[in-house]
Amino acid sequence: MQAINVSIGFDRKLWAQDIAGSRAHASMLAAQGIISAEDRTAIDAGLVEIASEIEAGTFEFSDALEDIHTNVEVRLTERIGEAARRLHTARSRNDQVATDFRLFVRGAIDGIQAQVKDLMLALAERAAEHAGSVMPGFTHLQTAQPVTFGHHLLAYVEMLARDAGRLEDARHRLNECPLGAAALAGTSFPIDRFATAATLGFDRPTANSLDSVSDRDFALEFLSALSIMAMHLSRFAEEIVIWCSSPYRLISLSDAFTTGSSIMPQKRNPDAAELARAKTGRIFGSLIGLLTVMKGLPMAYAKDMQEDKEPVFDAIEAISLCLAATAGMTRDMKADTARMAALAGSGFSTATDLADWLVRVLKMPFRDAHHVTGRIVRLAEERGIDISELELAEMQGVEPRITQEIFGVLTVEASVASRTSFGGTAPANVAKAAALWLEKLK
Ligand code: ARG
């Protein structure tokens, strides 16, 4: 029974929240005349001392005492006697754990938000630096149109901004205090739930005692937000792996974020990126695991819910490592801008610019321009050269109205510079967007 029932091995992580919750509860009980002022003083002093014991590593956690709540309460009784036995008036471990866990997730959100912001800053700084560096833009991982490296990096800033928004939303909904819901039905004591909520930094108490002790949707919402964020980070990690690979060589990472091979001396493996990509699995797993624990649970509390903590702890550790590693790699990566520019011009990446020119200058319908461009691309392909290397006469063989002016739009620089539509990749746009982000983030 003890082996399956015990949670102190992991819920000890909630010690600071548990003590904060108990201190708030005790002072409310005294203010309401439910316990005496002397008992409250003794309880508070005892709890502060227990906090220092835990911090100093001298507190002895006991499996026999099951969880953090009982461990702290029993230790308090050892220290102050009788008064400690009054602390559990008008509460239950059910509302206690729900409160502790909300406080913990709230703190975790704040820590993660700071890391997200740091990563966004790193990306925006590199984007400003590379506002004008052309690189191949891909669809289907096939060269599509040239873009700028800065534009590519800013795409992740936008994703992360939405991730931060989701966490902010989750924090907002989470910030109600279950304390005082007691076991499930509320209490007959004249408690002041608004007071404990305020002391613990919650916006208000939760409104329904059954709901208070029996839902973990705040943890699920947090894990959902982390899952989406991890998905974004894994996409970037995948791109880093691809960009570093020798056939691409668009960027390189220093020894700080790579490892060598034990038998191939030439290798520099992007392990940090690979692990950031892989840790996504744990985070998705945490979400699916907890969703599965919660599905079908009848109200109110059931011990199943004790399984809520480990997946959340694991996901926090994983996302924190991923964010730190990704920010590190973003600052570390060296872009090979010459290689980027060369690849940006390969694969007939300016074919769309040719088609757009036919539309703009010759007033051709876009579908016809697309067809003409396709024939010109085929011509270049047959000759093994780029469309910009074709003779004017060759192009005129396909469409006689094409003039010398066409060569002005076929370079990658001209291509990206022309993409000035709102949100487009033109270096001027990118420089402006990066500056806006930097201003917001600093
Ligand atoms: N360790 C428990 C948990 O994490 C605390 C609540 C226990 N409540 C109970 N009635 N057994 O969920």
Short mmCIF file of N, CA, C and O in Angstrom, two decimals, residues 248-343:
data_model
loop_
_atom_site.label_atom_id
_atom_site.label_comp_id
_atom_site.label_asym_id
_atom_site.label_seq_id
_atom_site.Cartn_x
_atom_site.Cartn_y
_atom_site.Cartn_z
N TYR A 248 23.93 20.96 -46.77
CA TYR A 248 23.34 22.31 -46.72
C TYR A 248 24.38 23.37 -46.36
O TYR A 248 24.56 24.34 -47.05
N ARG A 249 25.01 23.16 -45.18
CA ARG A 249 26.00 24.11 -44.66
C ARG A 249 25.53 25.56 -44.65
O ARG A 249 26.27 26.47 -45.00
N LEU A 250 24.30 25.80 -44.29
CA LEU A 250 23.82 27.20 -44.24
C LEU A 250 24.31 27.89 -42.97
O LEU A 250 24.52 29.09 -42.94
N ILE A 251 24.45 27.11 -41.90
CA ILE A 251 24.96 27.66 -40.65
C ILE A 251 25.96 26.68 -40.05
O ILE A 251 26.02 25.52 -40.47
N SER A 252 26.70 27.17 -39.06
CA SER A 252 27.50 26.23 -38.27
C SER A 252 27.34 26.60 -36.80
O SER A 252 27.03 27.74 -36.46
N LEU A 253 27.48 25.58 -35.97
CA LEU A 253 27.44 25.78 -34.52
C LEU A 253 28.83 25.53 -33.98
O LEU A 253 29.57 24.70 -34.51
N SER A 254 29.19 26.24 -32.92
CA SER A 254 30.52 26.05 -32.34
C SER A 254 30.53 24.77 -31.48
O SER A 254 29.50 24.13 -31.29
N ASP A 255 31.69 24.49 -30.93
CA ASP A 255 31.82 23.34 -30.04
C ASP A 255 30.92 23.45 -28.81
O ASP A 255 30.61 22.46 -28.17
N ALA A 256 30.50 24.68 -28.50
CA ALA A 256 29.67 24.89 -27.31
C ALA A 256 28.33 24.15 -27.41
O ALA A 256 27.76 23.78 -26.41
N PHE A 257 27.84 23.95 -28.63
CA PHE A 257 26.53 23.31 -28.78
C PHE A 257 26.58 22.08 -29.67
O PHE A 257 25.55 21.64 -30.20
N THR A 258 27.77 21.52 -29.86
CA THR A 258 27.88 20.30 -30.66
C THR A 258 28.78 19.32 -29.92
O THR A 258 29.45 19.68 -28.96
N THR A 259 28.76 18.09 -30.38
CA THR A 259 29.67 17.10 -29.81
C THR A 259 30.44 16.46 -30.95
O THR A 259 29.98 16.48 -32.10
N GLY A 260 31.59 15.90 -30.63
CA GLY A 260 32.38 15.21 -31.64
C GLY A 260 31.98 13.76 -31.70
O GLY A 260 31.27 13.26 -30.84
N SER A 261 32.40 13.11 -32.75
CA SER A 261 32.15 11.67 -32.85
C SER A 261 33.36 10.94 -32.29
O SER A 261 34.49 11.40 -32.42
N SER A 262 33.12 9.79 -31.66
CA SER A 262 34.25 9.06 -31.08
C SER A 262 35.11 8.41 -32.15
O SER A 262 36.27 8.12 -31.92
N ILE A 263 34.57 8.17 -33.35
CA ILE A 263 35.42 7.54 -34.37
C ILE A 263 35.60 8.39 -35.64
O ILE A 263 36.48 8.13 -36.43
N MET A 264 34.75 9.42 -35.83
CA MET A 264 34.90 10.22 -37.05
C MET A 264 35.32 11.63 -36.68
O MET A 264 34.50 12.46 -36.31
N PRO A 265 36.61 11.90 -36.74
CA PRO A 265 37.15 13.17 -36.22
C PRO A 265 36.59 14.41 -36.91
O PRO A 265 36.64 15.49 -36.35
N GLN A 266 36.07 14.25 -38.11
CA GLN A 266 35.59 15.44 -38.84
C GLN A 266 34.21 15.89 -38.38
O GLN A 266 33.74 16.94 -38.79
N LYS A 267 33.56 15.08 -37.52
CA LYS A 267 32.15 15.36 -37.26
C LYS A 267 31.89 16.34 -36.14
O LYS A 267 32.61 16.41 -35.15
N ARG A 268 30.83 17.11 -36.34
CA ARG A 268 30.35 18.04 -35.31
C ARG A 268 28.84 17.83 -35.28
O ARG A 268 28.13 18.30 -36.15
N ASN A 269 28.40 17.11 -34.29
CA ASN A 269 26.99 16.73 -34.27
C ASN A 269 26.15 17.74 -33.47
O ASN A 269 26.53 18.11 -32.37
N PRO A 270 25.02 18.13 -34.03
CA PRO A 270 24.19 19.14 -33.36
C PRO A 270 23.30 18.51 -32.27
O PRO A 270 22.07 18.59 -32.32
N ASP A 271 23.93 17.90 -31.27
CA ASP A 271 23.17 17.15 -30.26
C ASP A 271 22.14 17.99 -29.50
O ASP A 271 21.06 17.51 -29.15
N ALA A 272 22.51 19.24 -29.23
CA ALA A 272 21.58 20.09 -28.45
C ALA A 272 20.29 20.28 -29.24
O ALA A 272 19.18 20.19 -28.70
N ALA A 273 20.43 20.51 -30.54
CA ALA A 273 19.24 20.68 -31.39
C ALA A 273 18.45 19.37 -31.47
O ALA A 273 17.21 19.37 -31.40
N GLU A 274 19.17 18.28 -31.58
CA GLU A 274 18.48 16.98 -31.67
C GLU A 274 17.70 16.69 -30.39
O GLU A 274 16.58 16.19 -30.42
N LEU A 275 18.31 17.03 -29.24
CA LEU A 275 17.61 16.77 -27.98
C LEU A 275 16.44 17.73 -27.78
O LEU A 275 15.40 17.34 -27.25
N ALA A 276 16.59 18.96 -28.23
CA ALA A 276 15.47 19.91 -28.15
C ALA A 276 14.32 19.38 -29.02
O ALA A 276 13.14 19.50 -28.67
N ARG A 277 14.68 18.78 -30.14
CA ARG A 277 13.67 18.18 -31.02
C ARG A 277 13.01 16.99 -30.33
O ARG A 277 11.80 16.81 -30.39
N ALA A 278 13.82 16.19 -29.67
CA ALA A 278 13.32 14.94 -29.08
C ALA A 278 12.53 15.14 -27.80
O ALA A 278 11.57 14.40 -27.53
N LYS A 279 12.89 16.12 -27.01
CA LYS A 279 12.21 16.30 -25.72
C LYS A 279 10.73 16.66 -25.89
O LYS A 279 9.95 16.55 -24.96
N THR A 280 10.38 17.08 -27.08
CA THR A 280 8.97 17.29 -27.40
C THR A 280 8.14 16.07 -27.03
O THR A 280 7.00 16.19 -26.58
N GLY A 281 8.70 14.91 -27.24
CA GLY A 281 7.99 13.66 -26.95
C GLY A 281 7.56 13.56 -25.50
O GLY A 281 6.45 13.14 -25.19
N ARG A 282 8.46 13.97 -24.60
CA ARG A 282 8.12 13.91 -23.18
C ARG A 282 6.99 14.87 -22.87
O ARG A 282 6.12 14.60 -22.04
N ILE A 283 7.03 16.03 -23.50
CA ILE A 283 6.03 17.07 -23.18
C ILE A 283 4.65 16.66 -23.71
O ILE A 283 3.66 16.75 -22.99
N PHE A 284 4.61 16.18 -24.94
CA PHE A 284 3.33 15.65 -25.46
C PHE A 284 2.86 14.50 -24.57
O PHE A 284 1.68 14.37 -24.27
N GLY A 285 3.80 13.66 -24.17
CA GLY A 285 3.48 12.50 -23.33
C GLY A 285 2.86 12.94 -22.01
O GLY A 285 1.89 12.34 -21.53
N SER A 286 3.38 14.01 -21.44
CA SER A 286 2.83 14.52 -20.19
C SER A 286 1.39 14.97 -20.38
O SER A 286 0.52 14.69 -19.54
N LEU A 287 1.13 15.66 -21.47
CA LEU A 287 -0.23 16.13 -21.73
C LEU A 287 -1.17 14.94 -21.91
O LEU A 287 -2.23 14.87 -21.27
N ILE A 288 -0.78 14.01 -22.75
CA ILE A 288 -1.65 12.85 -23.02
C ILE A 288 -1.83 12.02 -21.75
O ILE A 288 -2.92 11.54 -21.44
N GLY A 289 -0.73 11.88 -20.98
CA GLY A 289 -0.80 11.12 -19.74
C GLY A 289 -1.81 11.70 -18.77
O GLY A 289 -2.68 11.00 -18.24
N LEU A 290 -1.74 13.00 -18.55
CA LEU A 290 -2.64 13.62 -17.57
C LEU A 290 -4.07 13.69 -18.09
O LEU A 290 -5.03 13.51 -17.33
N LEU A 291 -4.23 13.93 -19.38
CA LEU A 291 -5.59 13.90 -19.95
C LEU A 291 -6.21 12.53 -19.69
O LEU A 291 -7.39 12.42 -19.34
N THR A 292 -5.41 11.51 -19.84
CA THR A 292 -5.92 10.15 -19.66
C THR A 292 -6.25 9.87 -18.20
O THR A 292 -7.26 9.22 -17.89
N VAL A 293 -5.41 10.39 -17.30
CA VAL A 293 -5.71 10.24 -15.86
C VAL A 293 -7.05 10.89 -15.54
O VAL A 293 -7.87 10.35 -14.79
N MET A 294 -7.30 12.03 -16.11
CA MET A 294 -8.49 12.81 -15.73
C MET A 294 -9.78 12.35 -16.41
O MET A 294 -10.86 12.57 -15.88
N LYS A 295 -9.64 11.73 -17.57
CA LYS A 295 -10.88 11.42 -18.30
C LYS A 295 -11.72 10.41 -17.53
O LYS A 295 -11.23 9.44 -16.97
N GLY A 296 -13.00 10.68 -17.45
CA GLY A 296 -13.90 9.73 -16.82
C GLY A 296 -13.88 9.73 -15.30
O GLY A 296 -14.57 8.91 -14.70
N LEU A 297 -13.10 10.64 -14.68
CA LEU A 297 -13.08 10.65 -13.21
C LEU A 297 -14.37 11.26 -12.67
O LEU A 297 -14.70 12.40 -13.00
N PRO A 298 -15.08 10.54 -11.84
CA PRO A 298 -16.28 11.14 -11.24
C PRO A 298 -15.86 12.20 -10.22
O PRO A 298 -14.80 12.11 -9.63
N MET A 299 -16.70 13.18 -10.01
CA MET A 299 -16.39 14.18 -8.98
C MET A 299 -16.57 13.53 -7.61
O MET A 299 -17.37 12.63 -7.45
N ALA A 300 -15.92 13.97 -6.56
CA ALA A 300 -14.99 15.09 -6.61
C ALA A 300 -13.56 14.52 -6.64
O ALA A 300 -13.20 13.86 -7.60
N TYR A 301 -12.80 14.69 -5.56
CA TYR A 301 -11.42 14.23 -5.55
C TYR A 301 -11.32 12.71 -5.63
O TYR A 301 -12.13 12.00 -5.04
N ALA A 302 -10.35 12.23 -6.37
CA ALA A 302 -9.97 10.82 -6.32
C ALA A 302 -8.45 10.77 -6.34
O ALA A 302 -7.80 11.69 -6.85
N LYS A 303 -7.89 9.71 -5.79
CA LYS A 303 -6.44 9.64 -5.65
C LYS A 303 -5.73 9.59 -6.99
O LYS A 303 -4.54 9.87 -7.09
N ASP A 304 -6.48 9.25 -8.03
CA ASP A 304 -5.92 9.31 -9.39
C ASP A 304 -5.16 10.62 -9.60
O ASP A 304 -4.15 10.69 -10.29
N MET A 305 -5.72 11.68 -9.01
CA MET A 305 -5.21 13.02 -9.27
C MET A 305 -3.81 13.24 -8.73
O MET A 305 -3.14 14.20 -9.10
N GLN A 306 -3.38 12.36 -7.86
CA GLN A 306 -2.00 12.45 -7.37
C GLN A 306 -1.01 12.25 -8.53
O GLN A 306 0.13 12.67 -8.45
N GLU A 307 -1.48 11.61 -9.58
CA GLU A 307 -0.64 11.39 -10.77
C GLU A 307 -0.52 12.64 -11.64
O GLU A 307 -0.05 12.57 -12.77
N ASP A 308 -1.02 13.76 -11.15
CA ASP A 308 -0.94 14.99 -11.95
C ASP A 308 0.44 15.65 -11.90
O ASP A 308 0.77 16.43 -12.78
N LYS A 309 1.22 15.32 -10.86
CA LYS A 309 2.40 16.14 -10.61
C LYS A 309 3.61 15.79 -11.46
O LYS A 309 4.24 16.67 -12.06
N GLU A 310 3.94 14.51 -11.51
CA GLU A 310 5.17 14.14 -12.22
C GLU A 310 5.20 14.56 -13.68
O GLU A 310 6.22 15.07 -14.15
N PRO A 311 4.09 14.37 -14.42
CA PRO A 311 4.14 14.83 -15.81
C PRO A 311 4.38 16.34 -15.93
O PRO A 311 5.10 16.79 -16.82
N VAL A 312 3.78 17.09 -15.01
CA VAL A 312 3.97 18.55 -15.05
C VAL A 312 5.41 18.91 -14.71
O VAL A 312 6.06 19.71 -15.40
N PHE A 313 5.95 18.29 -13.67
CA PHE A 313 7.35 18.56 -13.30
C PHE A 313 8.28 18.21 -14.47
O PHE A 313 9.20 18.96 -14.79
N ASP A 314 8.03 17.08 -15.07
CA ASP A 314 8.90 16.63 -16.16
C ASP A 314 8.82 17.57 -17.36
O ASP A 314 9.83 17.89 -17.97
N ALA A 315 7.60 18.01 -17.66
CA ALA A 315 7.42 18.90 -18.81
C ALA A 315 8.11 20.25 -18.56
O ALA A 315 8.70 20.83 -19.48
N ILE A 316 8.05 20.72 -17.33
CA ILE A 316 8.68 22.01 -17.00
C ILE A 316 10.20 21.89 -17.20
O ILE A 316 10.83 22.75 -17.81
N GLU A 317 10.76 20.80 -16.69
CA GLU A 317 12.20 20.62 -16.83
C GLU A 317 12.59 20.53 -18.30
O GLU A 317 13.57 21.14 -18.75
N ALA A 318 11.78 19.80 -19.07
CA ALA A 318 12.11 19.60 -20.48
C ALA A 318 12.01 20.91 -21.27
O ALA A 318 12.92 21.25 -22.04
N ILE A 319 10.94 21.66 -21.04
CA ILE A 319 10.77 22.90 -21.84
C ILE A 319 11.84 23.91 -21.46
O ILE A 319 12.35 24.65 -22.30
N SER A 320 12.19 23.91 -20.18
CA SER A 320 13.19 24.86 -19.72
C SER A 320 14.55 24.57 -20.37
O SER A 320 15.25 25.49 -20.83
N LEU A 321 14.90 23.29 -20.45
CA LEU A 321 16.14 22.91 -21.13
C LEU A 321 16.08 23.27 -22.61
O LEU A 321 17.05 23.78 -23.19
N CYS A 322 14.94 23.00 -23.23
CA CYS A 322 14.80 23.28 -24.67
C CYS A 322 14.94 24.77 -24.94
O CYS A 322 15.60 25.17 -25.90
N LEU A 323 14.30 25.58 -24.11
CA LEU A 323 14.35 27.04 -24.31
C LEU A 323 15.78 27.55 -24.12
O LEU A 323 16.27 28.36 -24.92
N ALA A 324 16.45 27.05 -23.08
CA ALA A 324 17.81 27.51 -22.82
C ALA A 324 18.74 27.09 -23.96
O ALA A 324 19.55 27.89 -24.45
N ALA A 325 18.62 25.84 -24.40
CA ALA A 325 19.49 25.35 -25.47
C ALA A 325 19.22 26.10 -26.77
O ALA A 325 20.14 26.43 -27.52
N THR A 326 17.94 26.37 -27.04
CA THR A 326 17.60 27.04 -28.29
C THR A 326 18.11 28.49 -28.29
O THR A 326 18.62 28.98 -29.30
N ALA A 327 17.96 29.16 -27.15
CA ALA A 327 18.49 30.53 -27.06
C ALA A 327 20.01 30.49 -27.22
O ALA A 327 20.59 31.33 -27.93
N GLY A 328 20.65 29.51 -26.60
CA GLY A 328 22.10 29.37 -26.71
C GLY A 328 22.53 29.16 -28.15
O GLY A 328 23.45 29.82 -28.66
N MET A 329 21.84 28.25 -28.84
CA MET A 329 22.20 27.96 -30.24
C MET A 329 21.94 29.16 -31.14
O MET A 329 22.69 29.42 -32.08
N THR A 330 20.85 29.88 -30.84
CA THR A 330 20.52 31.05 -31.66
C THR A 330 21.64 32.09 -31.58
O THR A 330 22.03 32.69 -32.59
N ARG A 331 22.18 32.26 -30.37
CA ARG A 331 23.27 33.23 -30.21
C ARG A 331 24.57 32.70 -30.77
O ARG A 331 25.44 33.45 -31.21
N ASP A 332 24.71 31.38 -30.76
CA ASP A 332 25.97 30.75 -31.17
C ASP A 332 26.09 30.58 -32.69
O ASP A 332 27.19 30.64 -33.23
N MET A 333 24.98 30.37 -33.36
CA MET A 333 25.06 29.96 -34.77
C MET A 333 25.72 31.01 -35.65
O MET A 333 25.53 32.20 -35.48
N LYS A 334 26.54 30.51 -36.59
CA LYS A 334 27.21 31.40 -37.54
C LYS A 334 26.60 31.10 -38.90
O LYS A 334 26.61 29.97 -39.36
N ALA A 335 26.05 32.15 -39.51
CA ALA A 335 25.42 31.95 -40.81
C ALA A 335 26.49 32.06 -41.90
O ALA A 335 27.31 32.98 -41.88
N ASP A 336 26.50 31.12 -42.83
CA ASP A 336 27.38 31.20 -44.00
C ASP A 336 26.60 31.96 -45.07
O ASP A 336 25.92 31.37 -45.90
N THR A 337 26.70 33.29 -45.02
CA THR A 337 25.83 34.11 -45.88
C THR A 337 26.14 33.94 -47.37
O THR A 337 25.25 34.04 -48.21
N ALA A 338 27.41 33.64 -47.69
CA ALA A 338 27.76 33.45 -49.10
C ALA A 338 27.09 32.19 -49.64
O ALA A 338 26.50 32.17 -50.72
N ARG A 339 27.16 31.14 -48.82
CA ARG A 339 26.54 29.87 -49.21
C ARG A 339 25.01 30.03 -49.28
O ARG A 339 24.37 29.52 -50.19
N MET A 340 24.47 30.75 -48.31
CA MET A 340 23.03 30.99 -48.31
C MET A 340 22.60 31.68 -49.59
O MET A 340 21.61 31.30 -50.23
N ALA A 341 23.37 32.71 -49.98
CA ALA A 341 23.02 33.48 -51.19
C ALA A 341 23.13 32.59 -52.42
O ALA A 341 22.27 32.64 -53.31
N ALA A 342 24.17 31.76 -52.46
CA ALA A 342 24.37 30.89 -53.63
C ALA A 342 23.20 29.91 -53.74
O ALA A 342 22.63 29.73 -54.83
N LEU A 343 22.82 29.30 -52.60
CA LEU A 343 21.71 28.34 -52.65
C LEU A 343 20.37 29.03 -52.91
O LEU A 343 19.47 28.47 -53.51
#
